[in-house]
Amino acid sequence: MGNNSLTNNTQCRAERQKSTFVVKVEYCQRGTWQGKVIWAEENRTVRFRSALELLRLINEVVGSEQAEEKADIQAG
């Protein structure tokens, strides 16, 4: 039973790590993209001014989810 609950707990954490982003590129100026990104799970929209900024925004979301998971593991 203990092993099975560990497997279920691991699967739940794996599901939380998944994030869906919808990227709408509205302009391509100065050699980069401008537009908006929608984080589907939170229904949150953020505008970006460059492809690098887009990647940083996505990285913040994924990084914060990983930090939460690590805190849950340490607390448990």
GROMACS .gro file of N, CA, C and O in nm:
model
  304
    1MET      N    1   0.082  -0.119   0.000
    1MET     CA    2   0.000   0.000   0.000
    1MET      C    3   0.086   0.125   0.000
    1MET      O    4   0.058   0.220  -0.071
    2GLY      N    5   0.193   0.128   0.079
    2GLY     CA    6   0.281   0.244   0.085
    2GLY      C    7   0.346   0.273  -0.049
    2GLY      O    8   0.357   0.388  -0.090
    3ASN      N    9   0.386   0.170  -0.121
    3ASN     CA   10   0.448   0.188  -0.251
    3ASN      C   11   0.350   0.243  -0.352
    3ASN      O   12   0.383   0.327  -0.434
    4ASN      N   13   0.225   0.196  -0.346
    4ASN     CA   14   0.122   0.243  -0.438
    4ASN      C   15   0.092   0.391  -0.416
    4ASN      O   16   0.076   0.467  -0.509
    5SER      N   17   0.085   0.435  -0.290
    5SER     CA   18   0.057   0.577  -0.263
    5SER      C   19   0.174   0.663  -0.309
    5SER      O   20   0.155   0.775  -0.353
    6LEU      N   21   0.296   0.611  -0.301
    6LEU     CA   22   0.412   0.684  -0.350
    6LEU      C   23   0.401   0.702  -0.501
    6LEU      O   24   0.425   0.811  -0.554
    7THR      N   25   0.358   0.599  -0.571
    7THR     CA   26   0.340   0.607  -0.715
    7THR      C   27   0.232   0.709  -0.750
    7THR      O   28   0.250   0.792  -0.838
    8ASN      N   29   0.120   0.707  -0.679
    8ASN     CA   30   0.012   0.803  -0.704
    8ASN      C   31   0.059   0.945  -0.677
    8ASN      O   32   0.025   1.037  -0.750
    9ASN      N   33   0.134   0.965  -0.569
    9ASN     CA   34   0.185   1.096  -0.534
    9ASN      C   35   0.280   1.147  -0.643
    9ASN      O   36   0.275   1.264  -0.681
   10THR      N   37   0.364   1.061  -0.695
   10THR     CA   38   0.456   1.098  -0.802
   10THR      C   39   0.379   1.135  -0.929
   10THR      O   40   0.411   1.232  -0.995
   11GLN      N   41   0.273   1.062  -0.960
   11GLN     CA   42   0.192   1.093  -1.077
   11GLN      C   43   0.124   1.228  -1.062
   11GLN      O   44   0.116   1.305  -1.157
   12CYS      N   45   0.074   1.258  -0.943
   12CYS     CA   46   0.010   1.389  -0.920
   12CYS      C   47   0.110   1.502  -0.941
   12CYS      O   48   0.078   1.602  -1.002
   13ARG      N   49   0.231   1.485  -0.892
   13ARG     CA   50   0.334   1.588  -0.910
   13ARG      C   51   0.368   1.604  -1.057
   13ARG      O   52   0.386   1.714  -1.105
   14ALA      N   53   0.374   1.494  -1.129
   14ALA     CA   54   0.406   1.501  -1.272
   14ALA      C   55   0.297   1.575  -1.347
   14ALA      O   56   0.325   1.651  -1.439
   15GLU      N   57   0.171   1.556  -1.306
   15GLU     CA   58   0.062   1.627  -1.372
   15GLU      C   59   0.069   1.776  -1.344
   15GLU      O   60   0.038   1.858  -1.429
   16ARG      N   61   0.110   1.817  -1.225
   16ARG     CA   62   0.120   1.958  -1.191
   16ARG      C   63   0.229   2.028  -1.271
   16ARG      O   64   0.224   2.147  -1.292
   17GLN      N   65   0.332   1.955  -1.313
   17GLN     CA   66   0.442   2.014  -1.386
   17GLN      C   67   0.401   2.057  -1.526
   17GLN      O   68   0.465   2.143  -1.583
   18LYS      N   69   0.297   2.001  -1.580
   18LYS     CA   70   0.256   2.033  -1.716
   18LYS      C   71   0.192   2.171  -1.718
   18LYS      O   72   0.110   2.203  -1.635
   19SER      N   73   0.234   2.250  -1.814
   19SER     CA   74   0.176   2.383  -1.833
   19SER      C   75   0.146   2.402  -1.980
   19SER      O   76   0.221   2.358  -2.066
   20THR      N   77   0.035   2.469  -2.007
   20THR     CA   78  -0.004   2.496  -2.144
   20THR      C   79   0.000   2.646  -2.167
   20THR      O   80  -0.060   2.723  -2.092
   21PHE      N   81   0.074   2.686  -2.271
   21PHE     CA   82   0.087   2.826  -2.305
   21PHE      C   83   0.038   2.847  -2.448
   21PHE      O   84   0.072   2.772  -2.538
   22VAL      N   85  -0.042   2.950  -2.466
   22VAL     CA   86  -0.087   2.990  -2.599
   22VAL      C   87  -0.013   3.119  -2.630
   22VAL      O   88  -0.025   3.218  -2.557
   23VAL      N   89   0.065   3.118  -2.738
   23VAL     CA   90   0.146   3.234  -2.775
   23VAL      C   91   0.086   3.298  -2.899
   23VAL      O   92   0.066   3.231  -3.000
   24LYS      N   93   0.057   3.426  -2.889
   24LYS     CA   94   0.007   3.500  -3.004
   24LYS      C   95   0.110   3.606  -3.041
   24LYS      O   96   0.130   3.703  -2.967
   25VAL      N   97   0.176   3.585  -3.154
   25VAL     CA   98   0.272   3.682  -3.204
   25VAL      C   99   0.195   3.783  -3.287
   25VAL      O  100   0.134   3.748  -3.388
   26GLU      N  101   0.195   3.909  -3.242
   26GLU     CA  102   0.119   4.013  -3.309
   26GLU      C  103   0.204   4.095  -3.405
   26GLU      O  104   0.155   4.144  -3.506
   27TYR      N  105   0.331   4.110  -3.373
   27TYR     CA  106   0.423   4.188  -3.456
   27TYR      C  107   0.560   4.122  -3.458
   27TYR      O  108   0.595   4.050  -3.365
   28CYS      N  109   0.633   4.148  -3.563
   28CYS     CA  110   0.774   4.107  -3.570
   28CYS      C  111   0.852   4.232  -3.611
   28CYS      O  112   0.857   4.267  -3.729
   29GLN      N  113   0.905   4.299  -3.510
   29GLN     CA  114   0.978   4.424  -3.534
   29GLN      C  115   1.115   4.416  -3.468
   29GLN      O  116   1.132   4.350  -3.366
   30ARG      N  117   1.210   4.486  -3.526
   30ARG     CA  118   1.347   4.490  -3.474
   30ARG      C  119   1.406   4.351  -3.455
   30ARG      O  120   1.478   4.324  -3.359
   31GLY      N  121   1.369   4.261  -3.543
   31GLY     CA  122   1.426   4.126  -3.542
   31GLY      C  123   1.376   4.035  -3.432
   31GLY      O  124   1.439   3.934  -3.403
   32THR      N  125   1.264   4.069  -3.368
   32THR     CA  126   1.212   3.983  -3.263
   32THR      C  127   1.059   3.991  -3.260
   32THR      O  128   0.999   4.068  -3.335
   33TRP      N  129   0.997   3.911  -3.175
   33TRP     CA  130   0.852   3.903  -3.169
   33TRP      C  131   0.796   3.991  -3.058
   33TRP      O  132   0.858   4.006  -2.952
   34GLN      N  133   0.675   4.042  -3.080
   34GLN     CA  134   0.597   4.108  -2.977
   34GLN      C  135   0.457   4.047  -2.982
   34GLN      O  136   0.408   4.015  -3.089
   35GLY      N  137   0.397   4.034  -2.865
   35GLY     CA  138   0.263   3.977  -2.862
   35GLY      C  139   0.220   3.946  -2.720
   35GLY      O  140   0.253   4.019  -2.627
   36LYS      N  141   0.144   3.838  -2.706
   36LYS     CA  142   0.098   3.799  -2.573
   36LYS      C  143   0.104   3.648  -2.557
   36LYS      O  144   0.098   3.573  -2.654
   37VAL      N  145   0.117   3.606  -2.433
   37VAL     CA  146   0.119   3.465  -2.399
   37VAL      C  147   0.010   3.443  -2.296
   37VAL      O  148  -0.007   3.522  -2.203
   38ILE      N  149  -0.066   3.336  -2.314
   38ILE     CA  150  -0.173   3.301  -2.222
   38ILE      C  151  -0.134   3.171  -2.152
   38ILE      O  152  -0.104   3.071  -2.218
   39TRP      N  153  -0.132   3.176  -2.020
   39TRP     CA  154  -0.108   3.056  -1.939
   39TRP      C  155  -0.244   2.994  -1.915
   39TRP      O  156  -0.325   3.044  -1.837
   40ALA      N  157  -0.273   2.886  -1.987
   40ALA     CA  158  -0.407   2.828  -1.992
   40ALA      C  159  -0.457   2.781  -1.855
   40ALA      O  160  -0.573   2.803  -1.822
   41GLU      N  161  -0.373   2.719  -1.777
   41GLU     CA  162  -0.418   2.665  -1.648
   41GLU      C  163  -0.466   2.775  -1.553
   41GLU      O  164  -0.555   2.752  -1.471
   42GLU      N  165  -0.408   2.892  -1.561
   42GLU     CA  166  -0.445   3.003  -1.473
   42GLU      C  167  -0.531   3.108  -1.543
   42GLU      O  168  -0.571   3.205  -1.481
   43ASN      N  169  -0.554   3.091  -1.674
   43ASN     CA  170  -0.626   3.187  -1.755
   43ASN      C  171  -0.567   3.328  -1.736
   43ASN      O  172  -0.638   3.425  -1.715
   44ARG      N  173  -0.435   3.334  -1.743
   44ARG     CA  174  -0.360   3.458  -1.721
   44ARG      C  175  -0.292   3.500  -1.850
   44ARG      O  176  -0.227   3.419  -1.915
   45THR      N  177  -0.304   3.626  -1.888
   45THR     CA  178  -0.244   3.678  -2.010
   45THR      C  179  -0.138   3.781  -1.976
   45THR      O  180  -0.161   3.869  -1.891
   46VAL      N  181  -0.022   3.769  -2.040
   46VAL     CA  182   0.088   3.864  -2.020
   46VAL      C  183   0.142   3.902  -2.157
   46VAL      O  184   0.160   3.817  -2.243
   47ARG      N  185   0.169   4.031  -2.176
   47ARG     CA  186   0.228   4.079  -2.300
   47ARG      C  187   0.380   4.067  -2.293
   47ARG      O  188   0.438   4.082  -2.186
   48PHE      N  189   0.441   4.038  -2.407
   48PHE     CA  190   0.587   4.033  -2.415
   48PHE      C  191   0.635   4.122  -2.529
   48PHE      O  192   0.564   4.145  -2.625
   49ARG      N  193   0.758   4.176  -2.514
   49ARG     CA  194   0.814   4.268  -2.612
   49ARG      C  195   0.927   4.207  -2.694
   49ARG      O  196   0.977   4.269  -2.786
   50SER      N  197   0.968   4.085  -2.657
   50SER     CA  198   1.073   4.018  -2.732
   50SER      C  199   1.062   3.867  -2.710
   50SER      O  200   1.000   3.822  -2.614
   51ALA      N  201   1.124   3.792  -2.798
   51ALA     CA  202   1.125   3.646  -2.783
   51ALA      C  203   1.195   3.607  -2.654
   51ALA      O  204   1.152   3.513  -2.585
   52LEU      N  205   1.299   3.680  -2.618
   52LEU     CA  206   1.370   3.650  -2.494
   52LEU      C  207   1.280   3.673  -2.372
   52LEU      O  208   1.276   3.592  -2.279
   53GLU      N  209   1.204   3.782  -2.374
   53GLU     CA  210   1.111   3.808  -2.266
   53GLU      C  211   1.004   3.699  -2.258
   53GLU      O  212   0.966   3.656  -2.148
   54LEU      N  213   0.957   3.652  -2.372
   54LEU     CA  214   0.860   3.542  -2.376
   54LEU      C  215   0.917   3.419  -2.307
   54LEU      O  216   0.852   3.357  -2.222
   55LEU      N  217   1.040   3.383  -2.340
   55LEU     CA  218   1.103   3.267  -2.278
   55LEU      C  219   1.122   3.286  -2.128
   55LEU      O  220   1.103   3.193  -2.050
   56ARG      N  221   1.156   3.406  -2.087
   56ARG     CA  222   1.171   3.433  -1.943
   56ARG      C  223   1.038   3.419  -1.870
   56ARG      O  224   1.034   3.366  -1.758
   57LEU      N  225   0.930   3.468  -1.930
   57LEU     CA  226   0.798   3.456  -1.868
   57LEU      C  227   0.760   3.309  -1.850
   57LEU      O  228   0.712   3.269  -1.743
   58ILE      N  229   0.780   3.231  -1.954
   58ILE     CA  230   0.747   3.088  -1.946
   58ILE      C  231   0.837   3.020  -1.842
   58ILE      O  232   0.790   2.938  -1.762
   59ASN      N  233   0.964   3.055  -1.841
   59ASN     CA  234   1.057   2.997  -1.745
   59ASN      C  235   1.018   3.029  -1.601
   59ASN      O  236   1.031   2.944  -1.513
   60GLU      N  237   0.968   3.150  -1.576
   60GLU     CA  238   0.923   3.186  -1.442
   60GLU      C  239   0.810   3.095  -1.395
   60GLU      O  240   0.810   3.049  -1.281
   61VAL      N  241   0.716   3.068  -1.484
   61VAL     CA  242   0.602   2.983  -1.447
   61VAL      C  243   0.650   2.841  -1.421
   61VAL      O  244   0.617   2.782  -1.318
   62VAL      N  245   0.727   2.786  -1.511
   62VAL     CA  246   0.775   2.649  -1.495
   62VAL      C  247   0.867   2.639  -1.374
   62VAL      O  248   0.857   2.545  -1.296
   63GLY      N  249   0.953   2.738  -1.355
   63GLY     CA  250   1.043   2.739  -1.240
   63GLY      C  251   0.970   2.748  -1.108
   63GLY      O  252   1.005   2.682  -1.010
   64SER      N  253   0.863   2.828  -1.101
   64SER     CA  254   0.787   2.841  -0.976
   64SER      C  255   0.714   2.711  -0.945
   64SER      O  256   0.701   2.673  -0.830
   65GLU      N  257   0.665   2.642  -1.048
   65GLU     CA  258   0.599   2.513  -1.025
   65GLU      C  259   0.698   2.411  -0.972
   65GLU      O  260   0.666   2.334  -0.883
   66GLN      N  261   0.820   2.412  -1.024
   66GLN     CA  262   0.922   2.319  -0.976
   66GLN      C  263   0.961   2.351  -0.832
   66GLN      O  264   0.983   2.262  -0.751
   67ALA      N  265   0.967   2.480  -0.797
   67ALA     CA  266   1.000   2.520  -0.660
   67ALA      C  267   0.891   2.475  -0.564
   67ALA      O  268   0.920   2.428  -0.453
   68GLU      N  269   0.764   2.488  -0.604
   68GLU     CA  270   0.654   2.443  -0.520
   68GLU      C  271   0.660   2.292  -0.499
   68GLU      O  272   0.638   2.243  -0.390
   69GLU      N  273   0.692   2.220  -0.605
   69GLU     CA  274   0.702   2.074  -0.595
   69GLU      C  275   0.814   2.036  -0.499
   69GLU      O  276   0.798   1.949  -0.416
   70LYS      N  277   0.927   2.105  -0.509
   70LYS     CA  278   1.041   2.074  -0.421
   70LYS      C  279   1.005   2.102  -0.275
   70LYS      O  280   1.037   2.025  -0.187
   71ALA      N  281   0.932   2.210  -0.251
   71ALA     CA  282   0.889   2.244  -0.114
   71ALA      C  283   0.792   2.137  -0.062
   71ALA      O  284   0.799   2.099   0.056
   72ASP      N  285   0.703   2.089  -0.148
   72ASP     CA  286   0.609   1.983  -0.107
   72ASP      C  287   0.683   1.856  -0.071
   72ASP      O  288   0.649   1.789   0.026
   73ILE      N  289   0.786   1.823  -0.146
   73ILE     CA  290   0.863   1.702  -0.120
   73ILE      C  291   0.935   1.714   0.014
   73ILE      O  292   0.936   1.622   0.094
   74GLN      N  293   0.996   1.832   0.038
   74GLN     CA  294   1.070   1.852   0.162
   74GLN      C  295   0.977   1.854   0.283
   74GLN      O  296   1.012   1.807   0.391
   75ALA      N  297   0.856   1.907   0.266
   75ALA     CA  298   0.761   1.913   0.377
   75ALA      C  299   0.703   1.775   0.408
   75ALA      O  300   0.669   1.746   0.522
   76GLY      N  301   0.691   1.693   0.304
   76GLY     CA  302   0.627   1.562   0.319
   76GLY      C  303   0.719   1.462   0.370
   76GLY      O  304   0.718   1.385   0.452
   0.00000   0.00000   0.00000
